[in-house]
Amino acid sequence: MKKILIIEDDPQIAMIERDYLTVNDFDVQVAKTGDEGIKFALAEHYDLILLDLMLPGKDGFTVCRTLRETLDIPILMVTARQEDIDIIKGLGLGADDYIVKPFSPNVLIAHVKAHLAQYERLKQFGNRVARDITVGNIRIQTTSRRVFVNAQEVEIKKKEYELLLYLVTNMDTVFSKETLYEKIWGFDALGDNATVAVHINRLREKLEDDPAKPKHIQTVWGAGYRFVN
């Protein structure tokens, strides 16, 4: 039975999330504050975290940043804030996805199941690739999930790493935003493909000498993205 941690201060929303997850055979625990959520998340093993953005004490951004220092499990932000800057900030701190309130409980369950399944697939995929991958001045250590540019380590968030590894191991292949979203985030029709563009831009900022004129992570206009040596 997969174990889910809900970090949510609104008791009504927390109850809806808990009840639907329980009916779908998940083991669920609820934390009501950011501090409590961090305490629970680091004390026990969870398979996925649902994280509210607006929390008393430490907000969802701070909680996500703290948990990403040690945990690589899926973190889904559940928020009423729809501004692009908040979504981009959350993804940049390591959130895997976001669900906007009010939401359909069935959509919530679909997101949870898809991310859990994709997490398992990506772990198996990572175990099959070479231990070290070097492309130009970029080196990827797959066993430790570390990335180096010109021998200097760069901080790569969870989904950024998974997207980079997928592109590198499929060199010169053009992938549409929709395909990348399905492969990395685990959805087909569901989801927001703008998420892919956000992660591509962040990878370029961290890996490319000139992000405005990327050498490795190229845009193929009208088709998608590809990684070239």
Short mmCIF file of C-alpha atoms in Angstrom, two decimals:
data_model
loop_
_atom_site.label_atom_id
_atom_site.label_comp_id
_atom_site.label_asym_id
_atom_site.label_seq_id
_atom_site.Cartn_x
_atom_site.Cartn_y
_atom_site.Cartn_z
CA MET A 1 0.00 0.00 0.00
CA LYS A 2 1.45 3.36 -1.07
CA LYS A 3 1.74 5.98 1.66
CA ILE A 4 0.74 9.60 0.99
CA LEU A 5 1.43 12.66 3.15
CA ILE A 6 -1.02 15.57 2.84
CA ILE A 7 0.28 18.94 4.09
CA GLU A 8 -2.85 21.11 4.18
CA ASP A 9 -4.20 23.57 6.76
CA ASP A 10 -7.79 23.66 5.42
CA PRO A 11 -9.53 20.76 7.22
CA GLN A 12 -12.28 20.44 4.60
CA ILE A 13 -9.85 20.13 1.69
CA ALA A 14 -7.61 17.79 3.70
CA MET A 15 -10.63 15.58 4.48
CA ILE A 16 -11.67 15.41 0.80
CA GLU A 17 -8.14 14.51 -0.27
CA ARG A 18 -7.76 11.94 2.52
CA ASP A 19 -11.14 10.28 1.89
CA TYR A 20 -10.66 9.90 -1.86
CA LEU A 21 -7.12 8.61 -1.44
CA THR A 22 -8.23 6.14 1.23
CA VAL A 23 -11.02 4.82 -0.99
CA ASN A 24 -8.36 4.25 -3.66
CA ASP A 25 -6.32 2.09 -1.26
CA PHE A 26 -3.71 4.63 -0.18
CA ASP A 27 -2.40 4.94 3.36
CA VAL A 28 -2.80 8.63 4.22
CA GLN A 29 -1.44 10.95 6.91
CA VAL A 30 -2.28 14.64 7.27
CA ALA A 31 -0.07 17.48 8.54
CA LYS A 32 -1.68 20.86 9.25
CA THR A 33 1.35 23.18 9.12
CA GLY A 34 4.57 23.46 7.17
CA ASP A 35 6.68 22.62 10.22
CA GLU A 36 4.57 19.56 10.99
CA GLY A 37 4.74 18.47 7.37
CA ILE A 38 8.55 18.64 7.32
CA LYS A 39 8.70 16.71 10.60
CA PHE A 40 6.42 13.93 9.31
CA ALA A 41 8.09 13.75 5.87
CA LEU A 42 11.58 13.34 7.30
CA ALA A 43 10.58 10.95 10.09
CA GLU A 44 8.73 8.34 7.99
CA HIS A 45 8.77 6.90 4.50
CA TYR A 46 6.17 8.30 2.10
CA ASP A 47 5.71 7.56 -1.59
CA LEU A 48 4.23 10.97 -2.51
CA ILE A 49 3.45 14.32 -0.88
CA LEU A 50 0.50 16.63 -1.58
CA LEU A 51 1.62 20.09 -0.52
CA ASP A 52 -0.57 23.16 -0.05
CA LEU A 53 1.13 26.43 -0.99
CA MET A 54 -0.45 28.76 1.60
CA LEU A 55 0.37 27.31 5.02
CA PRO A 56 0.73 28.83 8.49
CA GLY A 57 4.35 29.24 9.53
CA LYS A 58 6.55 27.86 6.75
CA ASP A 59 4.78 28.19 3.40
CA GLY A 60 4.70 25.54 0.69
CA PHE A 61 7.69 27.02 -1.14
CA THR A 62 9.87 26.74 1.98
CA VAL A 63 8.61 23.24 2.73
CA CYS A 64 9.31 22.08 -0.82
CA ARG A 65 12.82 23.54 -0.79
CA THR A 66 13.58 21.86 2.55
CA LEU A 67 12.24 18.45 1.55
CA ARG A 68 14.01 18.46 -1.81
CA GLU A 69 17.35 18.56 0.01
CA THR A 70 16.86 14.92 1.05
CA LEU A 71 13.78 13.46 -0.70
CA ASP A 72 13.30 12.60 -4.36
CA ILE A 73 9.71 11.31 -4.12
CA PRO A 74 6.97 13.12 -6.10
CA ILE A 75 5.78 16.39 -4.54
CA LEU A 76 2.55 17.80 -5.97
CA MET A 77 1.62 21.35 -5.05
CA VAL A 78 -2.10 21.92 -4.47
CA THR A 79 -2.81 25.64 -4.63
CA ALA A 80 -5.47 28.25 -5.28
CA ARG A 81 -2.81 30.58 -6.71
CA GLN A 82 -2.74 30.42 -10.50
CA GLU A 83 -0.20 33.16 -11.27
CA ASP A 84 2.58 32.02 -13.59
CA ILE A 85 5.26 33.33 -11.23
CA ASP A 86 4.02 31.11 -8.39
CA ILE A 87 3.80 28.04 -10.60
CA ILE A 88 7.27 28.65 -12.06
CA LYS A 89 8.72 29.23 -8.59
CA GLY A 90 7.18 26.00 -7.27
CA LEU A 91 8.50 23.96 -10.18
CA GLY A 92 11.88 25.60 -9.83
CA LEU A 93 12.09 24.56 -6.18
CA GLY A 94 11.55 20.93 -7.11
CA ALA A 95 7.80 20.39 -7.16
CA ASP A 96 6.87 17.74 -9.72
CA ASP A 97 3.52 19.23 -10.65
CA TYR A 98 0.73 21.48 -9.44
CA ILE A 99 -3.03 21.06 -9.04
CA VAL A 100 -5.17 24.19 -8.94
CA LYS A 101 -7.99 24.55 -6.41
CA PRO A 102 -10.88 23.95 -6.72
CA PHE A 103 -10.10 20.56 -8.23
CA SER A 104 -11.99 17.43 -9.12
CA PRO A 105 -11.14 14.64 -6.65
CA ASN A 106 -10.96 12.21 -9.56
CA VAL A 107 -8.39 14.44 -11.28
CA LEU A 108 -6.41 14.53 -8.04
CA ILE A 109 -6.37 10.73 -7.90
CA ALA A 110 -5.34 10.56 -11.56
CA HIS A 111 -2.40 12.88 -10.88
CA VAL A 112 -1.32 10.88 -7.84
CA LYS A 113 -1.46 7.52 -9.61
CA ALA A 114 0.29 8.84 -12.72
CA HIS A 115 3.16 10.36 -10.75
CA LEU A 116 3.63 7.24 -8.64
CA ALA A 117 3.72 5.04 -11.74
CA GLN A 118 6.08 7.40 -13.56
CA TYR A 119 8.39 7.59 -10.54
CA GLU A 120 8.78 3.80 -10.62
CA ARG A 121 9.35 3.74 -14.38
CA LEU A 122 11.99 6.44 -14.23
CA LYS A 123 13.83 4.70 -11.39
CA GLN A 124 13.99 1.52 -13.48
CA PHE A 125 15.08 3.52 -16.53
CA GLY A 126 17.85 5.21 -14.53
CA ASN A 127 19.12 1.84 -13.34
CA ARG A 128 19.55 0.66 -16.94
CA VAL A 129 21.63 3.53 -18.30
CA ALA A 130 25.40 3.95 -18.04
CA ARG A 131 26.87 4.98 -14.71
CA ASP A 132 28.49 8.10 -16.20
CA ILE A 133 27.42 10.01 -19.31
CA THR A 134 29.62 12.72 -20.81
CA VAL A 135 28.46 15.06 -23.57
CA GLY A 136 30.86 17.87 -24.35
CA ASN A 137 31.47 19.76 -21.12
CA ILE A 138 28.50 18.12 -19.37
CA ARG A 139 28.92 15.01 -17.21
CA ILE A 140 26.05 13.13 -15.59
CA GLN A 141 26.64 10.69 -12.73
CA THR A 142 23.54 8.54 -12.87
CA THR A 143 24.16 6.61 -9.65
CA SER A 144 24.29 9.79 -7.58
CA ARG A 145 22.03 11.89 -9.87
CA ARG A 146 24.68 14.64 -9.99
CA VAL A 147 25.45 16.89 -12.96
CA PHE A 148 28.70 18.71 -13.70
CA VAL A 149 29.45 21.47 -16.21
CA ASN A 150 33.13 22.18 -16.86
CA ALA A 151 33.90 19.94 -13.86
CA GLN A 152 31.79 22.16 -11.59
CA GLU A 153 28.66 20.65 -10.03
CA VAL A 154 25.39 22.40 -10.80
CA GLU A 155 22.19 22.06 -8.79
CA ILE A 156 19.63 20.14 -10.81
CA LYS A 157 16.12 19.63 -9.47
CA LYS A 158 14.41 16.25 -9.65
CA LYS A 159 12.30 16.76 -12.78
CA GLU A 160 15.06 18.76 -14.47
CA TYR A 161 17.38 15.78 -14.00
CA GLU A 162 14.83 13.29 -15.31
CA LEU A 163 14.14 15.45 -18.36
CA LEU A 164 17.86 15.91 -19.03
CA LEU A 165 18.60 12.19 -18.70
CA TYR A 166 15.77 11.29 -21.06
CA LEU A 167 16.92 13.78 -23.71
CA VAL A 168 20.59 12.78 -23.42
CA THR A 169 19.85 9.06 -23.69
CA ASN A 170 17.77 9.78 -26.81
CA MET A 171 20.36 12.01 -28.48
CA ASP A 172 19.32 13.85 -31.68
CA THR A 173 15.71 12.71 -31.33
CA VAL A 174 13.05 15.44 -31.51
CA PHE A 175 10.32 15.21 -28.87
CA SER A 176 7.18 17.33 -28.74
CA LYS A 177 6.15 19.01 -25.49
CA GLU A 178 3.25 16.58 -25.27
CA THR A 179 5.52 13.55 -25.60
CA LEU A 180 7.98 14.84 -23.01
CA TYR A 181 5.16 15.62 -20.61
CA GLU A 182 3.85 12.09 -21.00
CA LYS A 183 7.31 10.50 -20.63
CA ILE A 184 8.53 12.55 -17.65
CA TRP A 185 5.35 13.57 -15.85
CA GLY A 186 3.33 10.49 -16.70
CA PHE A 187 0.29 12.05 -18.35
CA ASP A 188 -1.23 11.91 -21.79
CA ALA A 189 -4.11 14.38 -22.20
CA LEU A 190 -3.93 15.64 -18.61
CA GLY A 191 -1.58 18.38 -17.50
CA ASP A 192 -0.05 21.64 -18.69
CA ASN A 193 2.62 21.35 -21.37
CA ALA A 194 3.97 24.78 -20.34
CA THR A 195 5.62 22.83 -17.52
CA VAL A 196 7.99 21.32 -20.08
CA ALA A 197 9.03 24.75 -21.39
CA VAL A 198 9.75 25.94 -17.83
CA HIS A 199 12.06 22.98 -17.19
CA ILE A 200 13.78 23.30 -20.58
CA ASN A 201 14.53 26.96 -19.87
CA ARG A 202 15.92 26.14 -16.42
CA LEU A 203 18.17 23.44 -17.86
CA ARG A 204 19.50 25.85 -20.46
CA GLU A 205 20.27 28.43 -17.77
CA LYS A 206 22.26 25.84 -15.83
CA LEU A 207 23.98 23.93 -18.63
CA GLU A 208 24.43 26.16 -21.65
CA ASP A 209 27.23 28.71 -22.09
CA ASP A 210 24.68 31.00 -23.74
CA PRO A 211 21.08 30.05 -22.79
CA ALA A 212 19.74 32.41 -25.46
CA LYS A 213 21.67 30.45 -28.12
CA PRO A 214 21.69 26.90 -26.75
CA LYS A 215 24.20 24.46 -28.22
CA HIS A 216 22.87 21.26 -26.67
CA ILE A 217 19.16 21.68 -25.82
CA GLN A 218 17.77 22.89 -29.10
CA THR A 219 14.30 23.99 -30.09
CA VAL A 220 12.99 22.55 -33.35
CA TRP A 221 10.34 25.07 -34.25
CA GLY A 222 6.92 23.56 -34.71
CA ALA A 223 8.14 20.15 -33.54
CA GLY A 224 9.67 20.27 -30.05
CA TYR A 225 13.09 19.83 -28.47
CA ARG A 226 16.20 17.70 -28.98
CA PHE A 227 19.58 17.24 -27.31
CA VAL A 228 22.66 17.32 -29.54
CA ASN A 229 26.35 16.83 -28.83
#
